[in-house]
Amino acid sequence: MSTFSQFNFGGKKALIRVDFNVPLNEAFEVTDDNRMRAALPTIQKILSDGGSVILMSHLGRPKDGPTNKYSLSHITSHLRTLLGNNVAVFFANDCIGETAKTAADELQPGQVLLLENLRFYKEEEKGDPVFAEKLSRLGDIYVNDAFGTAHRAHASTAIIADFFDADKKMFGLLMEGEVASAEKVLLKSEKPFTAIIGGAKVSDKILIIENLLERATDIIIGGGMAYTFWKAQGKQIGSSLCEEDRLELASEILNKAKDKGVSIHLPIDSTIADKFAADAQTTNCESYGIPSGWMGLDIGVKARADFKEVIIKSKTILWNGPMGVFEMEKFQQGTKAIAEAVAEATQLGAFSLVGGGDSVAAVNQFGYNDKVSYVSTGGGAMLEFFEGKELPGIAAITK
Ligand code: AMP
């Protein structure tokens, strides 16, 4: 495996798997270009070495082959804007075959070619080796910079690597940063290591909690999932979110944590509401005694202070999932307070990683994205990494 930064791409054609799966509006304009921006350092390093860049990505979930709605041609002009006037950006309306091959062959140093949506071929998601080999013919070097799809064994994210020698495949800068941050937290964490897990359901986060029980010193549980843990201890949670079929599992997790000496912190109080709505009536009460007809939609005032105390003493912090229904203003305070505490701990020297869709959305929305150590671009991939699974996109390069 080569290191991207040390590699000289002069005269080479780099085939980069990027994650340009960006949202488009009805006029096919890019409405959030974070994923495109995240790949720019990798592209720019190759161009400035005197190499050329061939970009491949998926966009959306096309079901029946080529569909205009999912064409990557829509993002070409935005890519031109991001790369600046002096970089020529071409588009090939196929990702394999003569069209793609000719366009790749004609590409000159300093130029960029964007291929059409990989998922126009069902072979992509099937991880078809014949399709992967066709893609591999387009470039001299394979660079994987798509952390968001690293948990998939697709043709362009994993299988393609088999067709490149060890010194001709590598992570791009984004992927390198993601992997280094995730490993720093999961494998090389400085203690105390606090994991903050929130969101709606226990069932989505079981594997991650179980894996963290082996590694963290403290696990903070907030969001809707906290109520299943209270109920598992026989407490009244009103009509808060509860997964009845996970009560036993929640008890087991609490017992396992005790055996392993991991402190589990549940929100002692909650902001409760009389309905799941932005205009609900609200008040603060103990999470273990919520009156019937009321539901906990955010961690309470005391819980915020308790959690902060744990967070600011930490040296390593992982945060996945919001503390409440942060989409509604009345239930944002808990998530905001945690973002602030994580930022404060980071300033005190902790390494903090925020990963997973909604917590990333929350830190961005509240303006804390540059006050934490790392914000991951990969939701599902980050979750699976923290569940302890081997990610095919990583293994394809490192093994
Ligand atoms: P997840 O995708 O599992 O991380 O869950 C994120 C969702 O959980 C967000 O849409 C939140 O609104 C929701 N959520 C957080 N806290 C609660 C709660 N106490 N009750 C219901 N939903 C919640």
Short mmCIF file of C-alpha atoms and ligand atoms in Angstrom, two decimals:
data_model
loop_
_atom_site.label_atom_id
_atom_site.label_comp_id
_atom_site.label_asym_id
_atom_site.label_seq_id
_atom_site.Cartn_x
_atom_site.Cartn_y
_atom_site.Cartn_z
CA MET A 1 0.00 0.00 0.00
CA SER A 2 1.39 3.40 -0.99
CA THR A 3 0.87 6.61 0.88
CA PHE A 4 -1.02 9.18 -1.10
CA SER A 5 0.94 12.22 0.10
CA GLN A 6 4.29 10.69 -0.80
CA PHE A 7 3.21 9.46 -4.22
CA ASN A 8 4.15 11.49 -7.28
CA PHE A 9 1.27 11.42 -9.73
CA GLY A 10 3.22 13.23 -12.49
CA GLY A 11 2.18 11.80 -15.88
CA LYS A 12 -0.21 9.31 -14.27
CA LYS A 13 -3.94 8.88 -14.68
CA ALA A 14 -5.53 8.49 -11.26
CA LEU A 15 -8.89 6.76 -11.14
CA ILE A 16 -10.57 8.05 -7.99
CA ARG A 17 -13.69 6.60 -6.37
CA VAL A 18 -15.34 9.65 -4.83
CA ASP A 19 -18.65 10.05 -3.06
CA PHE A 20 -20.45 12.66 -5.16
CA ASN A 21 -23.84 11.39 -4.07
CA VAL A 22 -25.04 14.95 -3.42
CA PRO A 23 -28.59 16.27 -3.11
CA LEU A 24 -29.99 18.06 -6.17
CA ASN A 25 -33.03 20.34 -6.39
CA GLU A 26 -35.69 20.23 -9.10
CA ALA A 27 -33.51 22.28 -11.42
CA PHE A 28 -30.73 19.70 -10.85
CA GLU A 29 -28.59 22.16 -8.92
CA VAL A 30 -26.39 20.89 -6.11
CA THR A 31 -27.96 21.98 -2.81
CA ASP A 32 -25.22 20.67 -0.48
CA ASP A 33 -21.74 20.26 -1.91
CA ASN A 34 -19.91 19.15 1.25
CA ARG A 35 -19.09 15.74 -0.22
CA MET A 36 -17.66 17.34 -3.36
CA ARG A 37 -15.59 19.80 -1.35
CA ALA A 38 -14.30 16.97 0.81
CA ALA A 39 -12.65 15.35 -2.25
CA LEU A 40 -10.98 18.54 -3.52
CA PRO A 41 -7.64 18.20 -1.65
CA THR A 42 -7.13 14.74 -3.19
CA ILE A 43 -7.99 15.95 -6.70
CA GLN A 44 -5.85 19.06 -6.38
CA LYS A 45 -2.77 17.18 -5.14
CA ILE A 46 -2.90 14.88 -8.20
CA LEU A 47 -3.37 17.78 -10.61
CA SER A 48 -0.57 19.80 -9.07
CA ASP A 49 1.78 16.79 -9.38
CA GLY A 50 1.06 16.87 -13.11
CA GLY A 51 -1.33 13.93 -13.15
CA SER A 52 -4.84 13.68 -14.54
CA VAL A 53 -7.96 12.68 -12.65
CA ILE A 54 -10.79 10.34 -13.57
CA LEU A 55 -13.66 10.57 -11.11
CA MET A 56 -16.20 7.82 -10.58
CA SER A 57 -19.18 7.95 -8.21
CA HIS A 58 -22.74 6.89 -7.72
CA LEU A 59 -25.68 9.29 -7.45
CA GLY A 60 -28.94 8.25 -5.82
CA ARG A 61 -30.48 4.83 -6.31
CA PRO A 62 -31.29 4.38 -10.00
CA LYS A 63 -33.30 1.18 -10.45
CA ASP A 64 -33.49 0.73 -14.22
CA GLY A 65 -30.23 1.71 -15.81
CA PRO A 66 -29.52 5.18 -17.21
CA THR A 67 -32.05 7.78 -15.98
CA ASN A 68 -31.61 11.51 -16.52
CA LYS A 69 -32.65 12.24 -12.93
CA TYR A 70 -29.59 10.39 -11.63
CA SER A 71 -27.08 11.53 -14.25
CA LEU A 72 -23.83 12.87 -12.87
CA SER A 73 -23.76 15.27 -15.83
CA HIS A 74 -25.90 17.56 -13.63
CA ILE A 75 -22.99 18.21 -11.28
CA THR A 76 -20.31 18.88 -13.92
CA SER A 77 -20.76 22.64 -13.90
CA HIS A 78 -20.62 22.73 -10.09
CA LEU A 79 -17.41 20.70 -10.19
CA ARG A 80 -15.98 23.24 -12.66
CA THR A 81 -16.83 26.04 -10.26
CA LEU A 82 -15.16 24.25 -7.36
CA LEU A 83 -11.99 23.43 -9.29
CA GLY A 84 -11.64 26.89 -10.84
CA ASN A 85 -11.35 28.23 -14.38
CA ASN A 86 -7.96 26.85 -15.24
CA VAL A 87 -8.91 23.19 -14.78
CA ALA A 88 -10.57 21.52 -17.78
CA VAL A 89 -13.40 19.23 -16.63
CA PHE A 90 -14.90 16.74 -19.10
CA PHE A 91 -17.88 14.43 -18.73
CA ALA A 92 -18.20 10.94 -20.23
CA ASN A 93 -21.77 9.72 -20.53
CA ASP A 94 -20.78 6.18 -19.62
CA CYS A 95 -18.43 4.77 -17.02
CA ILE A 96 -17.14 1.81 -19.04
CA GLY A 97 -16.88 0.91 -22.73
CA GLU A 98 -15.54 2.90 -25.69
CA THR A 99 -16.92 6.28 -24.62
CA ALA A 100 -15.25 6.16 -21.23
CA LYS A 101 -12.04 4.56 -22.50
CA THR A 102 -11.56 7.12 -25.30
CA ALA A 103 -12.24 10.03 -22.97
CA ALA A 104 -9.78 8.62 -20.41
CA ASP A 105 -7.11 7.98 -23.04
CA GLU A 106 -7.38 11.53 -24.38
CA LEU A 107 -7.13 13.14 -20.95
CA GLN A 108 -4.05 15.35 -20.56
CA PRO A 109 -2.09 16.14 -17.37
CA GLY A 110 -3.96 18.70 -15.26
CA GLN A 111 -7.36 17.68 -16.67
CA VAL A 112 -10.35 16.02 -15.00
CA LEU A 113 -12.85 13.53 -16.38
CA LEU A 114 -16.10 12.76 -14.57
CA LEU A 115 -17.68 9.42 -15.48
CA GLU A 116 -21.41 8.73 -15.59
CA ASN A 117 -23.19 7.19 -12.58
CA LEU A 118 -21.70 3.79 -11.70
CA ARG A 119 -25.08 2.53 -10.51
CA PHE A 120 -26.50 2.71 -14.02
CA TYR A 121 -24.98 -0.77 -14.11
CA LYS A 122 -26.39 -3.27 -11.63
CA GLU A 123 -22.95 -4.91 -11.70
CA GLU A 124 -21.65 -2.05 -9.53
CA GLU A 125 -23.62 -2.94 -6.39
CA LYS A 126 -23.23 -6.66 -7.08
CA GLY A 127 -19.46 -6.24 -6.94
CA ASP A 128 -19.11 -7.84 -10.36
CA PRO A 129 -15.43 -8.55 -11.14
CA VAL A 130 -15.86 -8.23 -14.92
CA PHE A 131 -17.35 -4.75 -14.50
CA ALA A 132 -14.63 -3.86 -11.95
CA GLU A 133 -11.93 -4.94 -14.40
CA LYS A 134 -13.45 -2.73 -17.12
CA LEU A 135 -13.37 0.25 -14.76
CA SER A 136 -9.79 -0.53 -13.76
CA ARG A 137 -8.60 -0.17 -17.37
CA LEU A 138 -9.34 3.56 -17.27
CA GLY A 139 -6.53 4.58 -14.89
CA ASP A 140 -2.95 3.75 -13.89
CA ILE A 141 -3.52 4.25 -10.17
CA TYR A 142 -6.63 3.52 -8.09
CA VAL A 143 -7.46 5.95 -5.30
CA ASN A 144 -10.36 5.32 -2.94
CA ASP A 145 -11.61 8.56 -1.40
CA ALA A 146 -15.22 7.51 -0.77
CA PHE A 147 -15.46 6.76 2.93
CA GLY A 148 -19.27 6.99 2.75
CA THR A 149 -19.38 3.75 0.72
CA ALA A 150 -16.43 1.98 2.38
CA HIS A 151 -18.81 -0.47 4.06
CA ARG A 152 -19.98 -1.77 0.70
CA ALA A 153 -18.18 -4.45 -1.31
CA HIS A 154 -19.14 -2.82 -4.60
CA ALA A 155 -17.18 -3.07 -7.83
CA SER A 156 -15.76 0.47 -7.62
CA THR A 157 -15.21 0.57 -3.85
CA ALA A 158 -13.53 -2.78 -3.24
CA ILE A 159 -13.41 -5.34 -6.06
CA ILE A 160 -11.59 -3.00 -8.45
CA ALA A 161 -8.57 -2.95 -6.12
CA ASP A 162 -7.79 -6.56 -7.12
CA PHE A 163 -6.77 -5.28 -10.54
CA PHE A 164 -4.06 -2.94 -9.26
CA ASP A 165 -0.66 -3.84 -7.80
CA ALA A 166 -0.11 -2.99 -4.15
CA ASP A 167 1.91 0.15 -5.00
CA LYS A 168 -0.78 1.36 -7.40
CA LYS A 169 -3.75 1.55 -5.03
CA MET A 170 -4.19 3.82 -2.07
CA PHE A 171 -6.56 5.90 0.04
CA GLY A 172 -7.11 9.53 -0.91
CA LEU A 173 -6.66 12.28 1.67
CA LEU A 174 -10.29 12.23 2.84
CA MET A 175 -10.30 8.48 3.32
CA GLU A 176 -6.90 8.65 5.06
CA GLY A 177 -8.25 11.24 7.48
CA GLU A 178 -11.42 9.24 8.17
CA VAL A 179 -9.56 5.99 8.78
CA ALA A 180 -6.90 7.65 10.96
CA SER A 181 -9.56 9.40 13.10
CA ALA A 182 -11.69 6.32 13.49
CA GLU A 183 -8.68 4.20 14.43
CA LYS A 184 -7.48 6.82 16.87
CA VAL A 185 -10.79 6.60 18.69
CA LEU A 186 -11.50 2.90 18.49
CA LEU A 187 -8.04 1.35 18.62
CA LYS A 188 -5.73 3.92 20.20
CA SER A 189 -8.01 5.87 22.51
CA GLU A 190 -6.49 7.82 25.35
CA LYS A 191 -8.57 7.26 28.50
CA PRO A 192 -11.02 8.37 29.77
CA PHE A 193 -12.85 7.49 26.58
CA THR A 194 -16.47 8.64 26.52
CA ALA A 195 -18.88 7.46 23.85
CA ILE A 196 -22.05 9.53 23.47
CA ILE A 197 -24.77 7.53 21.79
CA GLY A 198 -28.15 9.01 20.96
CA GLY A 199 -30.85 8.83 18.33
CA ALA A 200 -34.15 7.12 18.09
CA LYS A 201 -33.70 3.40 18.48
CA VAL A 202 -31.72 0.99 20.63
CA SER A 203 -32.01 -1.63 17.89
CA ASP A 204 -29.89 0.47 15.50
CA LYS A 205 -27.14 0.99 18.04
CA ILE A 206 -26.85 -2.37 19.83
CA LEU A 207 -23.78 -3.58 17.98
CA ILE A 208 -21.97 -0.31 18.46
CA ILE A 209 -22.77 -0.21 22.19
CA GLU A 210 -21.65 -3.82 22.63
CA ASN A 211 -18.36 -3.12 20.90
CA LEU A 212 -17.84 0.06 22.91
CA LEU A 213 -18.36 -1.84 26.16
CA GLU A 214 -14.97 -3.41 25.38
CA ARG A 215 -13.24 -0.08 24.84
CA ALA A 216 -14.90 2.95 26.44
CA THR A 217 -14.68 4.01 30.07
CA ASP A 218 -18.01 5.89 29.93
CA ILE A 219 -21.05 5.55 27.69
CA ILE A 220 -23.60 8.35 27.67
CA ILE A 221 -26.98 7.27 26.33
CA GLY A 222 -29.41 9.98 25.25
CA GLY A 223 -32.17 10.49 22.70
CA GLY A 224 -35.23 8.29 22.32
CA MET A 225 -33.26 5.13 23.06
CA ALA A 226 -32.60 6.16 26.66
CA TYR A 227 -36.23 5.42 27.63
CA THR A 228 -35.95 1.74 26.76
CA PHE A 229 -33.09 1.60 29.29
CA TRP A 230 -35.22 3.30 31.98
CA LYS A 231 -38.18 1.05 31.30
CA ALA A 232 -35.88 -1.99 31.48
CA GLN A 233 -35.27 -0.97 35.11
CA GLY A 234 -39.01 -0.91 35.77
CA LYS A 235 -39.45 2.88 35.53
CA GLN A 236 -42.42 4.90 34.28
CA ILE A 237 -41.63 6.56 30.95
CA GLY A 238 -45.12 7.71 29.90
CA SER A 239 -45.53 7.54 26.15
CA SER A 240 -41.83 8.08 25.39
CA LEU A 241 -40.26 6.03 22.64
CA CYS A 242 -39.77 2.45 23.82
CA GLU A 243 -38.80 -0.77 22.11
CA GLU A 244 -40.61 -3.40 24.15
CA ASP A 245 -38.76 -6.21 22.40
CA ARG A 246 -35.40 -4.75 23.45
CA LEU A 247 -36.06 -4.38 27.18
CA GLU A 248 -34.22 -7.57 28.05
CA LEU A 249 -31.31 -6.58 25.86
CA ALA A 250 -31.14 -3.17 27.53
CA SER A 251 -30.93 -4.90 30.95
CA GLU A 252 -28.20 -7.18 29.66
CA ILE A 253 -26.21 -4.18 28.41
CA LEU A 254 -26.53 -2.48 31.82
CA ASN A 255 -25.35 -5.65 33.59
CA LYS A 256 -22.50 -6.23 31.16
CA ALA A 257 -21.33 -2.64 31.67
CA LYS A 258 -21.32 -3.17 35.45
CA ASP A 259 -19.21 -6.34 35.06
CA LYS A 260 -16.75 -4.59 32.80
CA GLY A 261 -16.48 -1.45 34.94
CA VAL A 262 -17.90 0.78 32.19
CA SER A 263 -20.07 3.63 33.52
CA ILE A 264 -23.34 4.00 31.66
CA HIS A 265 -24.91 7.44 32.05
CA LEU A 266 -28.62 7.81 31.40
CA PRO A 267 -30.37 11.21 31.37
CA ILE A 268 -31.68 11.69 34.91
CA ASP A 269 -34.29 14.17 33.68
CA SER A 270 -36.01 15.05 30.41
CA THR A 271 -37.80 17.80 28.59
CA ILE A 272 -41.22 16.20 28.26
CA ALA A 273 -44.03 17.13 25.88
CA ASP A 274 -47.75 16.42 25.69
CA LYS A 275 -47.45 15.56 21.99
CA PHE A 276 -44.82 14.94 19.32
CA ALA A 277 -45.06 18.40 17.79
CA ALA A 278 -43.20 21.67 17.54
CA ASP A 279 -46.01 23.49 19.38
CA ALA A 280 -46.37 20.92 22.19
CA GLN A 281 -46.65 22.00 25.81
CA THR A 282 -43.39 21.19 27.58
CA THR A 283 -41.95 20.87 31.06
CA ASN A 284 -38.95 19.27 32.77
CA CYS A 285 -39.26 16.10 34.86
CA GLU A 286 -37.35 13.02 36.03
CA SER A 287 -36.83 10.54 33.19
CA TYR A 288 -37.76 7.65 35.49
CA GLY A 289 -41.18 9.03 36.38
CA ILE A 290 -42.78 10.51 33.27
CA PRO A 291 -46.56 10.90 33.68
CA SER A 292 -48.79 9.01 31.29
CA GLY A 293 -49.70 10.98 28.19
CA TRP A 294 -46.32 12.75 28.24
CA MET A 295 -43.18 11.84 26.35
CA GLY A 296 -39.48 12.63 26.74
CA LEU A 297 -38.27 14.46 23.66
CA ASP A 298 -34.95 15.83 24.92
CA ILE A 299 -32.53 15.31 27.80
CA GLY A 300 -33.34 17.60 30.72
CA VAL A 301 -31.52 20.44 32.46
CA LYS A 302 -29.83 18.24 35.10
CA ALA A 303 -28.85 15.57 32.55
CA ARG A 304 -27.11 18.21 30.44
CA ALA A 305 -25.00 19.23 33.42
CA ASP A 306 -24.27 15.59 34.39
CA PHE A 307 -23.23 14.68 30.86
CA LYS A 308 -21.09 17.79 30.55
CA GLU A 309 -19.18 16.82 33.68
CA VAL A 310 -18.31 13.43 32.16
CA ILE A 311 -17.48 14.88 28.74
CA ILE A 312 -15.08 17.59 29.84
CA LYS A 313 -13.00 15.09 31.82
CA SER A 314 -12.56 12.88 28.75
CA LYS A 315 -9.47 12.53 26.59
CA THR A 316 -11.25 10.72 23.74
CA ILE A 317 -14.85 11.34 22.66
CA LEU A 318 -17.03 9.62 20.10
CA TRP A 319 -20.45 11.11 19.41
CA ASN A 320 -23.14 9.40 17.37
CA GLY A 321 -26.79 10.41 17.47
CA PRO A 322 -28.69 13.44 18.80
CA MET A 323 -29.86 13.79 22.41
CA GLY A 324 -33.38 14.78 21.46
CA VAL A 325 -35.69 15.69 18.61
CA PHE A 326 -33.30 18.45 17.55
CA GLU A 327 -35.26 19.11 14.36
CA MET A 328 -37.79 20.98 16.57
CA GLU A 329 -36.57 24.09 18.34
CA LYS A 330 -38.14 23.19 21.69
CA PHE A 331 -36.11 19.97 21.85
CA GLN A 332 -32.72 21.23 20.66
CA GLN A 333 -31.21 22.33 23.93
CA GLY A 334 -29.85 18.92 24.97
CA THR A 335 -28.05 18.30 21.68
CA LYS A 336 -26.75 21.89 21.70
CA ALA A 337 -25.44 21.53 25.26
CA ILE A 338 -23.63 18.31 24.33
CA ALA A 339 -22.10 19.94 21.23
CA GLU A 340 -20.89 22.76 23.43
CA ALA A 341 -19.42 20.35 26.01
CA VAL A 342 -17.65 18.33 23.31
CA ALA A 343 -16.21 21.57 21.89
CA GLU A 344 -15.03 22.57 25.36
CA ALA A 345 -13.40 19.19 25.98
CA THR A 346 -11.68 19.46 22.58
CA GLN A 347 -10.28 22.82 23.56
CA LEU A 348 -8.97 21.19 26.76
CA GLY A 349 -7.05 18.67 24.64
CA ALA A 350 -9.47 15.81 24.00
CA PHE A 351 -9.72 14.15 20.59
CA SER A 352 -13.37 14.27 19.51
CA LEU A 353 -14.97 12.51 16.59
CA VAL A 354 -18.54 13.15 15.51
CA GLY A 355 -19.96 10.54 13.17
CA GLY A 356 -23.32 9.43 11.88
CA GLY A 357 -25.87 11.42 9.92
CA ASP A 358 -27.94 13.23 12.50
CA SER A 359 -25.22 14.21 14.96
CA VAL A 360 -23.18 15.55 12.05
CA ALA A 361 -26.24 17.53 10.88
CA ALA A 362 -26.62 18.84 14.44
CA VAL A 363 -23.01 20.03 14.89
CA ASN A 364 -23.18 21.69 11.48
CA GLN A 365 -26.53 23.32 12.23
CA PHE A 366 -25.35 24.66 15.60
CA GLY A 367 -21.99 25.82 14.23
CA TYR A 368 -19.71 23.46 16.17
CA ASN A 369 -18.24 21.62 13.17
CA ASP A 370 -14.88 23.39 13.41
CA LYS A 371 -14.77 23.16 17.20
CA VAL A 372 -14.49 19.36 17.32
CA SER A 373 -11.46 17.36 16.16
CA TYR A 374 -13.10 15.49 13.30
CA VAL A 375 -16.51 15.34 11.65
CA SER A 376 -16.94 12.15 9.68
CA THR A 377 -18.49 12.17 6.20
CA GLY A 378 -19.52 8.52 6.42
CA GLY A 379 -22.72 7.68 8.30
CA GLY A 380 -23.23 3.96 7.71
CA ALA A 381 -19.51 3.31 7.17
CA MET A 382 -18.60 5.00 10.45
CA LEU A 383 -21.26 3.03 12.33
CA GLU A 384 -20.03 -0.26 10.94
CA PHE A 385 -16.44 0.64 11.78
CA PHE A 386 -17.46 1.26 15.39
CA GLU A 387 -19.43 -1.96 15.43
CA GLY A 388 -16.03 -3.59 14.94
CA LYS A 389 -16.69 -4.78 11.40
CA GLU A 390 -14.05 -4.89 8.71
CA LEU A 391 -14.97 -2.42 5.96
CA PRO A 392 -14.47 -3.87 2.45
CA GLY A 393 -13.33 -0.49 1.07
CA ILE A 394 -10.56 -0.30 3.67
CA ALA A 395 -9.57 -3.97 3.51
CA ALA A 396 -9.30 -3.83 -0.31
CA ILE A 397 -6.48 -1.33 0.02
CA THR A 398 -4.72 -2.45 3.18
CA LYS A 399 -4.76 -6.23 2.76
P1 AMP B 1 -30.85 8.00 14.61
O1 AMP B 1 -31.02 8.05 13.11
O2 AMP B 1 -31.13 6.68 15.20
O3 AMP B 1 -29.52 8.59 15.04
O4 AMP B 1 -31.99 8.90 15.20
C1 AMP B 1 -32.09 10.27 14.94
C2 AMP B 1 -33.49 10.70 15.20
O5 AMP B 1 -33.82 10.41 16.54
C3 AMP B 1 -33.70 12.17 15.00
O6 AMP B 1 -34.56 12.36 13.93
C4 AMP B 1 -34.34 12.62 16.30
O7 AMP B 1 -35.44 13.47 16.12
C5 AMP B 1 -34.81 11.32 16.93
N1 AMP B 1 -34.92 11.40 18.39
C6 AMP B 1 -33.99 11.82 19.25
N2 AMP B 1 -34.45 11.82 20.51
C7 AMP B 1 -35.74 11.39 20.46
C8 AMP B 1 -36.76 11.20 21.42
N3 AMP B 1 -36.53 11.43 22.72
N4 AMP B 1 -37.94 10.75 20.99
C9 AMP B 1 -38.16 10.51 19.68
N5 AMP B 1 -37.24 10.68 18.73
C10 AMP B 1 -36.04 11.12 19.10
#
